[in-house]
XYZ file of N, CA and C in Angstrom:
807
model
N 0.833 -1.201 0.000
C 0.000 0.000 0.000
C 0.869 1.253 0.000
N 1.890 1.242 0.829
C 2.767 2.407 0.928
C 3.516 2.616 -0.382
N 3.881 1.502 -1.048
C 4.592 1.614 -2.318
C 3.731 2.271 -3.388
N 2.392 2.050 -3.343
C 1.497 2.650 -4.325
C 1.214 4.112 -4.020
N 1.313 4.487 -2.756
C 0.965 5.842 -2.354
C 1.984 6.862 -2.865
N 3.261 6.464 -2.903
C 4.302 7.428 -3.281
C 4.142 7.924 -4.707
N 4.004 7.031 -5.731
C 3.788 7.521 -7.100
C 2.522 8.352 -7.240
N 1.456 7.923 -6.530
C 0.204 8.678 -6.594
C 0.370 10.073 -6.020
N 1.135 10.156 -4.920
C 1.371 11.457 -4.294
C 2.184 12.357 -5.227
N 3.187 11.788 -5.916
C 3.987 12.568 -6.853
C 3.133 13.070 -8.016
N 2.261 12.199 -8.542
C 1.369 12.590 -9.640
C 0.419 13.695 -9.196
N -0.117 13.546 -7.989
C -1.024 14.556 -7.453
C -0.310 15.896 -7.282
N 0.922 15.850 -6.782
C 1.689 17.080 -6.573
C 1.966 17.784 -7.891
N 2.374 17.014 -8.932
C 2.624 17.608 -10.242
C 1.350 18.224 -10.815
N 0.236 17.538 -10.599
C -1.041 18.050 -11.114
C -1.404 19.369 -10.456
N -1.228 19.430 -9.138
C -1.537 20.662 -8.405
C -0.655 21.802 -8.886
N 0.637 21.519 -9.059
C 1.559 22.556 -9.521
C 1.191 23.024 -10.924
N 0.832 22.067 -11.792
C 0.458 22.424 -13.148
C -0.831 23.248 -13.180
N -1.781 22.918 -12.295
C -3.018 23.700 -12.199
C -2.718 25.131 -11.758
N -1.744 25.267 -10.855
C -1.353 26.609 -10.431
C -0.764 27.387 -11.599
N 0.068 26.688 -12.402
C 0.626 27.336 -13.589
C -0.489 27.727 -14.559
N -1.449 26.823 -14.713
C -2.591 27.119 -15.589
C -3.318 28.383 -15.141
N -3.519 28.495 -13.846
C -4.234 29.657 -13.313
C -3.428 30.923 -13.513
N -2.111 30.846 -13.279
C -1.259 32.026 -13.453
C -1.174 32.453 -14.912
N -1.217 31.476 -15.823
C -1.084 31.776 -17.248
C -2.446 31.725 -17.975
N -3.489 31.954 -17.239
C -4.837 32.066 -17.828
C -5.221 30.844 -18.653
N -5.106 29.689 -18.037
C -5.577 28.474 -18.660
C -4.558 27.756 -19.509
N -3.338 28.261 -19.614
C -2.309 27.590 -20.395
C -1.670 26.500 -19.536
N -1.988 25.237 -19.843
C -1.602 24.127 -18.975
C -0.544 23.248 -19.611
N 0.495 23.835 -20.134
C 1.583 23.104 -20.770
C 2.914 23.641 -20.239
N 3.823 22.714 -19.921
C 5.142 23.117 -19.401
C 6.218 22.240 -20.028
N 7.349 22.855 -20.415
C 8.488 22.118 -20.951
C 9.770 22.753 -20.419
N 10.696 21.915 -19.987
C 11.949 22.411 -19.443
C 13.001 21.303 -19.473
N 14.244 21.678 -19.229
C 15.337 20.719 -19.072
C 15.678 20.621 -17.589
N 16.021 19.410 -17.157
C 16.311 19.200 -15.734
C 17.557 19.954 -15.292
N 18.447 20.236 -16.220
C 19.687 20.946 -15.907
C 19.871 22.053 -16.936
N 20.126 23.270 -16.464
C 20.247 24.406 -17.358
C 21.694 24.681 -17.783
N 22.641 23.940 -17.231
C 24.039 24.151 -17.604
C 24.313 23.650 -19.019
N 25.383 24.160 -19.620
C 25.747 23.751 -20.972
C 26.102 22.266 -21.008
N 25.785 21.637 -22.134
C 26.132 20.239 -22.356
C 27.427 20.200 -23.163
N 28.426 19.440 -22.674
C 29.699 19.290 -23.375
C 29.780 17.863 -23.925
N 30.034 17.761 -25.232
C 30.032 16.462 -25.901
C 31.388 16.243 -26.567
N 31.958 15.063 -26.359
C 33.213 14.697 -27.013
C 32.942 14.409 -28.484
N 33.797 14.930 -29.337
C 33.639 14.720 -30.780
C 33.610 13.227 -31.102
N 32.606 12.819 -31.872
C 32.450 11.416 -32.239
C 31.485 10.652 -31.357
N 31.177 11.186 -30.174
C 30.208 10.526 -29.302
C 28.802 11.030 -29.603
N 27.806 10.464 -28.922
C 26.409 10.821 -29.186
C 25.960 11.978 -28.305
N 25.210 12.888 -28.911
C 24.560 13.971 -28.172
C 23.127 13.551 -27.878
N 22.742 13.614 -26.595
C 21.378 13.267 -26.204
C 20.816 14.402 -25.357
N 19.713 14.970 -25.828
C 19.010 16.018 -25.082
C 17.633 15.496 -24.693
N 17.335 15.583 -23.384
C 16.065 15.062 -22.869
C 15.269 16.212 -22.256
N 14.136 16.547 -22.878
C 13.270 17.606 -22.360
C 12.189 16.997 -21.466
N 11.801 17.748 -20.439
C 10.727 17.324 -19.539
C 9.441 18.050 -19.937
N 8.439 17.293 -20.377
C 7.168 17.873 -20.812
C 6.088 17.535 -19.793
N 5.401 18.560 -19.298
C 4.339 18.373 -18.303
C 2.995 18.779 -18.920
N 2.015 17.861 -18.844
C 0.667 18.104 -19.334
C -0.348 17.659 -18.287
N -1.529 18.222 -18.360
C -2.600 17.729 -17.512
C -2.999 16.332 -17.972
N -3.513 15.549 -17.043
C -3.902 14.183 -17.362
C -4.984 14.192 -18.443
N -4.775 13.392 -19.462
C -5.708 13.339 -20.585
C -5.282 14.186 -21.762
N -4.397 15.166 -21.540
C -3.897 15.999 -22.626
C -2.796 15.270 -23.381
N -2.606 15.632 -24.649
C -1.581 15.003 -25.476
C -0.755 16.058 -26.200
N 0.458 15.640 -26.546
C 1.330 16.508 -27.331
C 0.944 16.383 -28.792
N 0.738 17.511 -29.444
C 0.381 17.499 -30.859
C 1.614 17.604 -31.748
N 2.616 18.364 -31.296
C 3.784 18.573 -32.141
C 4.983 18.976 -31.282
N 6.151 18.463 -31.666
C 7.416 18.843 -31.015
C 8.435 19.166 -32.107
N 9.030 20.318 -32.038
C 10.061 20.696 -33.009
C 11.365 21.011 -32.284
N 12.458 20.632 -32.916
C 13.798 20.922 -32.403
C 14.523 21.811 -33.418
N 15.133 22.900 -32.915
C 15.897 23.815 -33.746
C 17.255 24.084 -33.107
N 18.201 24.461 -33.955
C 19.553 24.797 -33.459
C 19.949 26.171 -33.975
N 20.481 27.003 -33.056
C 21.001 28.318 -33.427
C 22.510 28.295 -33.266
N 23.227 28.597 -34.338
C 24.686 28.645 -34.275
C 25.117 29.851 -33.450
N 26.113 29.652 -32.565
C 26.538 30.732 -31.686
C 27.199 31.867 -32.460
N 27.919 31.523 -33.522
C 28.649 32.544 -34.274
C 27.692 33.463 -35.044
N 26.779 32.868 -35.784
C 25.882 33.665 -36.636
C 24.524 33.946 -35.999
N 24.122 33.083 -35.068
C 22.802 33.223 -34.473
C 21.687 32.736 -35.370
N 22.043 32.202 -36.538
C 21.035 31.715 -37.484
C 20.431 30.408 -36.994
N 19.088 30.348 -37.030
C 18.380 29.160 -36.555
C 18.037 28.248 -37.724
N 18.175 26.934 -37.486
C 17.860 25.954 -38.514
C 17.139 24.772 -37.877
N 16.172 24.153 -38.594
C 15.441 23.011 -38.030
C 16.331 21.775 -37.920
N 16.120 20.997 -36.848
C 16.893 19.777 -36.622
C 16.010 18.546 -36.759
N 14.852 18.566 -36.106
C 13.942 17.423 -36.161
C 12.545 17.865 -35.767
N 11.554 17.040 -36.129
C 10.169 17.334 -35.790
C 9.432 16.036 -35.505
N 8.528 16.097 -34.519
C 7.698 14.945 -34.178
C 6.240 15.384 -34.264
N 5.327 14.601 -34.884
C 5.554 13.230 -35.380
C 5.781 13.127 -36.887
N 5.631 14.216 -37.648
C 5.569 14.074 -39.104
C 6.895 14.340 -39.816
N 7.729 15.169 -39.262
C 8.924 15.566 -39.986
C 10.029 14.522 -39.931
N 10.626 14.228 -41.072
C 11.782 13.339 -41.131
C 13.052 14.187 -41.143
N 13.989 13.941 -40.215
C 15.210 14.746 -40.164
C 15.991 14.652 -41.472
N 16.540 15.813 -41.894
C 17.353 15.821 -43.115
C 18.692 15.138 -42.884
N 19.123 15.081 -41.636
C 20.383 14.422 -41.277
C 20.061 13.023 -40.747
N 20.585 12.008 -41.401
C 20.296 10.634 -40.988
C 20.873 10.294 -39.614
N 21.753 11.137 -39.103
C 22.305 10.895 -37.768
C 21.323 11.276 -36.662
N 20.265 12.002 -37.010
C 19.350 12.566 -36.015
C 18.117 11.670 -35.866
N 17.753 11.415 -34.613
C 16.514 10.696 -34.306
C 15.826 11.365 -33.128
N 14.497 11.240 -33.074
C 13.720 11.715 -31.929
C 13.002 10.535 -31.307
N 12.970 10.508 -29.990
C 12.364 9.406 -29.257
C 11.473 9.950 -28.149
N 10.779 9.046 -27.463
C 9.933 9.373 -26.310
C 8.954 10.488 -26.657
N 8.153 10.243 -27.697
C 7.133 11.211 -28.124
C 7.734 12.581 -28.439
N 8.934 12.567 -28.975
C 9.566 13.809 -29.402
C 10.349 14.544 -28.331
N 10.292 14.074 -27.104
C 10.958 14.792 -26.016
C 12.464 14.526 -25.944
N 12.929 13.493 -26.652
C 14.358 13.143 -26.635
C 14.941 13.308 -28.030
N 16.004 14.095 -28.116
C 16.726 14.290 -29.371
C 18.079 13.600 -29.266
N 18.421 12.814 -30.300
C 19.695 12.096 -30.313
C 20.398 12.351 -31.639
N 21.675 12.758 -31.541
C 22.514 12.970 -32.718
C 23.736 12.075 -32.583
N 23.901 11.148 -33.505
C 25.027 10.213 -33.468
C 26.282 10.851 -34.079
N 27.426 10.554 -33.483
C 28.693 11.049 -34.018
C 28.782 12.564 -34.001
N 28.788 13.151 -32.808
C 28.802 14.616 -32.662
C 29.975 15.242 -33.408
N 29.686 16.350 -34.102
C 30.691 17.126 -34.817
C 30.687 18.562 -34.299
N 31.753 19.294 -34.613
C 31.857 20.681 -34.145
C 30.686 21.519 -34.643
N 30.200 21.230 -35.853
C 29.089 21.997 -36.422
C 27.779 21.755 -35.687
N 27.712 20.710 -34.865
C 26.486 20.407 -34.113
C 26.337 21.281 -32.872
N 27.347 22.061 -32.556
C 27.271 22.918 -31.379
C 26.341 24.099 -31.592
N 25.842 24.663 -30.499
C 24.954 25.821 -30.566
C 23.906 25.770 -29.476
N 22.871 26.567 -29.632
C 21.763 26.606 -28.677
C 20.579 25.857 -29.279
N 20.147 24.793 -28.593
C 19.034 23.971 -29.070
C 17.745 24.429 -28.398
N 16.704 24.601 -29.215
C 15.392 25.016 -28.720
C 14.371 23.931 -29.046
N 13.680 23.460 -28.019
C 12.596 22.508 -28.220
C 11.279 23.246 -27.985
N 10.361 23.110 -28.933
C 9.058 23.775 -28.837
C 7.970 22.706 -28.868
N 7.113 22.732 -27.848
C 6.047 21.733 -27.712
C 4.697 22.420 -27.907
N 3.855 21.788 -28.720
C 2.500 22.296 -28.968
C 1.500 21.224 -28.554
N 0.506 21.616 -27.734
C -0.485 20.626 -27.315
C -1.699 20.680 -28.226
N -2.742 19.893 -27.908
C -3.915 19.762 -28.777
C -4.712 21.052 -28.896
N -4.618 21.891 -27.877
C -5.372 23.152 -27.917
C -4.612 24.271 -28.624
N -3.387 23.968 -29.061
C -2.602 24.963 -29.783
C -1.642 25.751 -28.921
N -1.606 25.466 -27.617
C -0.669 26.158 -26.743
C 0.765 25.698 -27.035
N 1.719 26.631 -26.934
C 3.115 26.325 -27.242
C 4.007 26.755 -26.082
N 4.983 25.915 -25.828
C 5.990 26.232 -24.813
C 7.361 25.808 -25.350
N 8.388 26.555 -24.971
C 9.741 26.278 -25.462
C 10.749 26.256 -24.309
N 11.849 25.563 -24.546
C 12.973 25.525 -23.600
C 14.263 25.429 -24.412
N 15.363 25.915 -23.830
C 16.635 25.952 -24.545
C 17.743 25.290 -23.749
N 18.728 24.773 -24.484
C 19.904 24.152 -23.870
C 21.111 24.406 -24.767
N 22.201 24.880 -24.184
C 23.422 25.166 -24.934
C 24.273 23.903 -25.038
N 24.824 23.651 -26.226
C 25.652 22.471 -26.468
C 27.009 22.924 -27.017
N 28.094 22.390 -26.425
C 29.443 22.738 -26.868
C 30.294 21.477 -26.962
N 31.350 21.573 -27.759
C 32.270 20.450 -27.898
C 33.182 20.364 -26.674
N 33.411 19.152 -26.201
C 34.325 18.903 -25.083
C 35.747 18.932 -25.637
N 36.552 19.886 -25.160
C 37.889 20.104 -25.706
C 38.974 19.567 -24.781
N 40.057 19.085 -25.388
C 41.203 18.593 -24.616
C 41.992 19.758 -24.033
N 42.702 19.515 -22.942
C 43.544 20.552 -22.343
C 44.761 20.782 -23.238
N 45.239 22.029 -23.237
C 46.369 22.376 -24.094
C 46.953 23.704 -23.625
N 48.200 23.963 -24.030
C 48.867 25.239 -23.759
C 48.846 25.590 -22.267
N 49.386 24.721 -21.459
C 49.496 24.973 -20.018
C 50.711 25.857 -19.756
N 50.565 26.825 -18.864
C 51.677 27.699 -18.498
C 51.629 27.987 -17.005
N 52.783 28.351 -16.439
C 52.889 28.650 -15.009
C 53.432 30.062 -14.841
N 52.707 30.878 -14.101
C 53.184 32.219 -13.742
C 53.567 32.217 -12.267
N 54.550 33.045 -11.910
C 55.072 33.019 -10.548
C 55.134 34.424 -9.964
N 54.778 34.534 -8.714
C 54.969 35.754 -7.924
C 56.035 35.430 -6.882
N 57.286 35.744 -7.218
C 58.405 35.337 -6.371
C 58.340 35.992 -5.005
N 57.944 37.260 -4.960
C 57.913 37.983 -3.686
C 56.947 37.364 -2.688
N 55.861 36.754 -3.185
C 54.876 36.121 -2.312
C 54.945 34.598 -2.368
N 55.890 34.062 -3.156
C 56.071 32.613 -3.287
C 54.762 31.926 -3.682
N 54.149 32.437 -4.752
C 52.888 31.876 -5.248
C 53.054 31.516 -6.721
N 52.582 30.330 -7.090
C 52.606 29.869 -8.471
C 51.172 29.750 -8.987
N 50.927 30.248 -10.192
C 49.596 30.191 -10.794
C 49.666 29.363 -12.078
N 48.764 28.383 -12.205
C 48.714 27.523 -13.389
C 47.546 27.955 -14.270
N 47.823 28.101 -15.571
C 46.788 28.544 -16.506
C 46.705 27.576 -17.678
N 45.471 27.417 -18.195
C 45.226 26.516 -19.317
C 44.354 27.244 -20.328
N 44.644 27.040 -21.628
C 44.037 27.875 -22.661
C 42.544 27.634 -22.849
N 42.122 26.401 -23.168
C 40.714 26.216 -23.525
C 40.153 24.849 -23.166
N 40.821 24.032 -22.438
C 40.309 22.701 -22.111
C 39.021 22.751 -21.304
N 38.162 21.752 -21.526
C 36.897 21.655 -20.806
C 37.091 20.915 -19.483
N 36.504 21.476 -18.435
C 36.503 20.837 -17.122
C 37.913 20.433 -16.678
N 38.857 21.380 -16.619
C 40.235 21.020 -16.245
C 40.376 20.777 -14.742
N 41.251 19.835 -14.385
C 41.617 19.611 -12.982
C 43.128 19.785 -12.872
N 43.586 20.314 -11.721
C 44.981 20.692 -11.550
C 45.661 19.827 -10.494
N 46.910 19.453 -10.776
C 47.738 18.707 -9.836
C 49.129 19.339 -9.813
N 49.690 19.511 -8.611
C 51.016 20.125 -8.468
C 52.031 19.089 -8.000
N 53.209 19.133 -8.632
C 54.326 18.267 -8.261
C 55.535 19.128 -7.911
N 56.308 18.652 -6.926
C 57.589 19.288 -6.605
C 58.668 18.224 -6.691
N 59.608 18.443 -7.601
C 60.649 17.450 -7.891
C 60.013 16.100 -8.236
N 58.938 16.160 -9.089
C 58.238 14.986 -9.613
C 57.486 14.192 -8.541
N 57.280 14.814 -7.378
C 56.532 14.176 -6.290
C 55.335 15.057 -5.954
N 54.166 14.425 -5.688
C 52.953 15.168 -5.373
C 53.188 16.109 -4.195
N 52.752 17.353 -4.343
C 52.970 18.377 -3.324
C 52.242 18.009 -2.030
N 52.935 18.159 -0.919
C 52.368 17.918 0.412
C 52.370 19.221 1.202
N 51.860 19.145 2.425
C 51.786 20.336 3.264
C 53.131 20.924 3.620
N 54.173 20.117 3.590
C 55.509 20.638 3.901
C 56.028 21.536 2.782
N 55.523 21.342 1.569
C 55.958 22.169 0.434
C 55.097 23.421 0.311
N 53.771 23.249 0.405
C 52.891 24.402 0.272
C 51.429 24.013 0.314
N 50.574 25.011 0.062
C 49.119 24.828 0.117
C 48.527 25.127 -1.260
N 47.641 24.240 -1.729
C 46.989 24.405 -3.028
C 45.641 25.091 -2.828
N 45.292 26.020 -3.719
C 44.024 26.740 -3.627
C 42.847 25.794 -3.844
N 41.637 26.276 -3.539
C 40.436 25.439 -3.636
C 40.197 24.939 -5.050
N 40.477 25.763 -6.059
C 40.275 25.327 -7.439
C 41.480 24.581 -7.995
N 42.558 24.490 -7.205
C 43.737 23.741 -7.601
C 44.686 24.481 -8.514
N 44.321 25.670 -8.973
C 45.122 26.373 -9.968
C 46.318 27.118 -9.380
N 46.325 27.365 -8.078
C 47.410 28.129 -7.454
C 48.076 27.316 -6.354
N 49.386 27.524 -6.220
C 50.174 26.866 -5.175
C 50.873 27.928 -4.354
N 50.575 27.955 -3.049
C 51.205 28.886 -2.125
C 52.332 28.142 -1.413
N 53.558 28.453 -1.788
C 54.717 27.727 -1.272
C 55.029 28.199 0.141
N 55.052 27.250 1.076
C 55.369 27.577 2.470
C 56.753 27.085 2.867
N 57.286 26.103 2.124
C 58.630 25.609 2.405
C 59.667 26.425 1.652
N 60.818 25.838 1.406
C 61.882 26.509 0.666
C 61.493 26.634 -0.800
N 61.585 27.857 -1.326
C 61.199 28.112 -2.710
C 62.366 27.744 -3.631
N 62.466 26.451 -3.930
C 63.584 25.962 -4.739
C 63.159 24.721 -5.508
N 63.932 24.368 -6.525
C 63.669 23.143 -7.269
C 62.686 23.339 -8.420
N 62.082 22.238 -8.848
C 61.174 22.228 -10.002
C 59.727 22.066 -9.540
N 58.877 23.016 -9.925
C 57.450 22.967 -9.618
C 56.700 22.702 -10.930
N 55.925 21.620 -10.974
C 55.223 21.220 -12.189
C 53.716 21.232 -11.962
N 52.999 21.876 -12.878
C 51.534 21.879 -12.858
C 51.044 20.938 -13.949
N 50.222 19.956 -13.574
C 49.643 19.002 -14.520
C 48.145 19.273 -14.614
N 47.680 19.595 -15.815
C 46.256 19.862 -16.048
C 45.680 18.692 -16.851
N 44.549 18.164 -16.403
C 43.981 16.990 -17.059
C 42.459 17.076 -17.122
N 41.904 16.368 -18.081
C 40.467 16.094 -18.151
C 40.305 14.717 -18.787
N 39.095 14.336 -19.168
C 38.891 12.964 -19.623
C 39.481 12.687 -21.008
N 40.021 13.729 -21.677
C 40.658 13.527 -22.974
C 42.184 13.467 -22.890
N 42.760 13.691 -21.714
C 44.212 13.629 -21.597
C 44.741 14.655 -20.613
N 46.039 14.955 -20.724
C 46.656 15.903 -19.805
C 47.799 16.643 -20.495
N 48.174 17.766 -19.891
C 49.303 18.562 -20.358
C 49.928 19.209 -19.124
N 51.202 19.616 -19.227
C 51.885 20.137 -18.043
C 52.862 21.242 -18.404
N 53.268 21.990 -17.385
C 54.287 23.031 -17.522
C 55.074 23.068 -16.221
N 56.367 23.419 -16.308
C 57.254 23.393 -15.136
C 57.940 24.738 -14.953
N 57.982 25.185 -13.690
C 58.760 26.375 -13.325
C 59.967 25.923 -12.516
N 61.147 26.410 -12.896
C 62.381 26.015 -12.222
C 62.905 27.167 -11.376
N 63.004 26.951 -10.070
C 63.554 27.933 -9.145
C 65.025 27.605 -8.875
N 65.595 28.243 -7.857
C 66.978 27.949 -7.491
C 67.102 26.486 -7.075
N 68.250 25.852 -7.407
C 68.424 24.435 -7.036
C 68.324 24.239 -5.531
N 67.664 23.151 -5.153
C 67.562 22.814 -3.737
C 68.834 22.086 -3.297
N 69.232 22.317 -2.049
C 70.392 21.617 -1.510
C 70.049 20.141 -1.379
N 70.917 19.320 -1.949
C 70.661 17.886 -1.933
C 70.831 17.328 -0.536
N 69.870 16.535 -0.095
C 69.949 15.929 1.242
C 71.096 14.940 1.325
N 71.308 14.195 0.240
C 72.383 13.204 0.257
C 73.739 13.878 0.344
N 73.893 15.004 -0.380
C 75.150 15.724 -0.317
C 75.389 16.281 1.066
N 74.340 16.803 1.672
C 74.478 17.335 3.030
C 74.877 16.230 3.992
N 74.226 15.070 3.841
C 74.564 13.954 4.727
C 76.002 13.507 4.501
N 76.430 13.475 3.257
C 77.810 13.075 2.957
C 78.793 14.065 3.555
N 78.466 15.354 3.443
C 79.347 16.373 4.010
C 79.466 16.224 5.522
N 78.350 15.909 6.172
C 78.379 15.717 7.626
C 79.248 14.522 7.995
N 79.090 13.426 7.218
C 79.881 12.219 7.494
C 81.371 12.505 7.331
N 81.724 13.209 6.236
C 83.136 13.546 6.004
C 83.675 14.427 7.122
N 82.869 15.385 7.558
C 83.293 16.275 8.636
C 83.542 15.509 9.933
N 82.632 14.574 10.230
C 82.808 13.765 11.438
C 84.056 12.889 11.350
N 84.322 12.322 10.156
C 85.521 11.499 9.987
C 86.787 12.331 10.163
N 86.738 13.554 9.653
C 87.889 14.446 9.829
C 88.111 14.765 11.307
N 87.004 14.983 12.024
C 87.141 15.246 13.461
C 87.725 14.046 14.185
N 87.253 12.855 13.811
C 87.783 11.646 14.445
C 89.267 11.459 14.121
N 89.625 11.696 12.853
C 91.040 11.568 12.481
C 91.896 12.574 13.211
N 91.392 13.816 13.309
C 92.138 14.848 14.024
C 92.279 14.503 15.498
N 91.187 13.975 16.075
C 91.251 13.576 17.480
C 92.234 12.437 17.693
N 92.208 11.452 16.775
C 93.139 10.332 16.893
C 94.579 10.791 16.741
N 94.815 11.706 15.797
C 96.175 12.233 15.616
C 96.634 13.000 16.846
N 95.738 13.784 17.408
C 96.095 14.551 18.620
C 96.421 13.612 19.772
N 95.596 12.549 19.917
C 95.846 11.602 21.003
C 97.175 10.872 20.793
N 97.455 10.488 19.541
C 98.726 9.817 19.253
C 99.909 10.736 19.541
N 99.751 12.029 19.173
C 100.839 12.972 19.430
C 101.072 13.147 20.924
N 99.989 13.227 21.697
C 100.141 13.378 23.144
C 100.804 12.158 23.765
N 100.419 10.965 23.306
C 101.045 9.745 23.838
C 102.518 9.674 23.461
N 102.820 10.053 22.203
C 104.223 10.063 21.787
C 105.035 11.054 22.591
N 104.483 12.232 22.829
C 105.200 13.250 23.591
C 105.414 12.811 25.030
N 104.412 12.167 25.574
C 104.545 11.694 26.962
C 105.608 10.611 27.058
N 105.590 9.728 26.034
C 106.606 8.671 26.030
C 108.012 9.261 25.874
N 108.165 10.243 25.013
C 109.467 10.894 24.792
C 109.939 11.620 26.047
N 108.984 12.262 26.682
C 109.334 12.992 27.907
C 109.779 12.026 29.009
N 109.155 10.850 29.060
C 109.540 9.856 30.062
C 110.938 9.313 29.798
N 111.291 9.084 28.553
C 112.646 8.601 28.232
C 113.705 9.630 28.600
N 113.462 10.863 28.276
C 114.424 11.936 28.579
C 114.635 12.073 30.078
N 113.607 11.876 30.840
C 113.732 11.988 32.302
C 114.541 10.844 32.873
N 114.376 9.622 32.333
C 115.159 8.492 32.836
C 116.641 8.669 32.520
N 116.934 9.265 31.360
C 118.327 9.498 31.001
C 118.986 10.492 31.956
N 118.281 11.519 32.373
C 118.818 12.518 33.286
C 119.051 11.933 34.661
N 118.205 11.023 35.087
C 118.383 10.405 36.390
C 119.550 9.415 36.382
N 119.890 8.821 35.231
C 120.920 7.824 35.121
C 122.323 8.451 35.122
N 122.523 9.673 34.674
C 123.839 10.291 34.539
C 124.561 10.469 35.868
N 124.023 11.001 36.970
C 124.739 11.127 38.251
C 125.150 9.782 38.821
N 124.350 8.805 38.644
C 124.631 7.484 39.160
C 125.865 6.905 38.488
N 125.980 7.066 37.165
C 127.116 6.529 36.439
C 128.415 7.225 36.831
N 128.442 8.542 37.177
C 129.628 9.269 37.571
C 130.157 8.757 38.905
N 129.285 8.399 39.819
C 129.721 7.872 41.130
C 130.458 6.563 40.971
N 130.087 5.774 40.020
C 130.810 4.524 39.771
C 132.180 4.786 39.202
């Protein structure tokens, strides 16, 4: 029983909302929209699918659905598909789900633009909704700018879609000991020693690109450790030499003293 109540409640809620829209628009009881208003990015060669949400009162039917595309450069509008009577001029284009779904196989750069879906019901009422479509581009032309006085590195990318940023220091992922990365990942605030190679890697689902900024060379830890070891060995050698010299001097001094004590004794004989 509870399982049946939920769909019924959702249907009732949509009906009430649509009736309110009808009242506000003087009896116009048709609604069409997209669930997401953000631009759609499509990888070249993949399929473009646009799904419109059409709301009608119970018992009403869609009489006609048309899809049009406006090119961003020229703004010129051209028909793409029509339901139920129009056959698309492009064999790559199909409409499904009573015209509410538009599918274009093998997306090309020319398919980009602003798509408008217009729905007409049996009473002649019309409603439209729009969705922007763009090609998903690979990352390219990565560069790194630096503010030496504030020890800040900024990573920039020319035109890639949905880029994500990763920072490396000496080919190792940056940690808190090296610095802090900004919320968007594009900037690195260096808190440690500003030295060595800083690399910004920008990636998206089509690949990655990188750029490196080279600061003053960092002091090698191994060299420092070697220098310390050599210094300690020198101290030990110097200490050993000093101890040997003191023992030799003490031994020499003891021999000289015995010789001086022996001379008076020999004269008495």
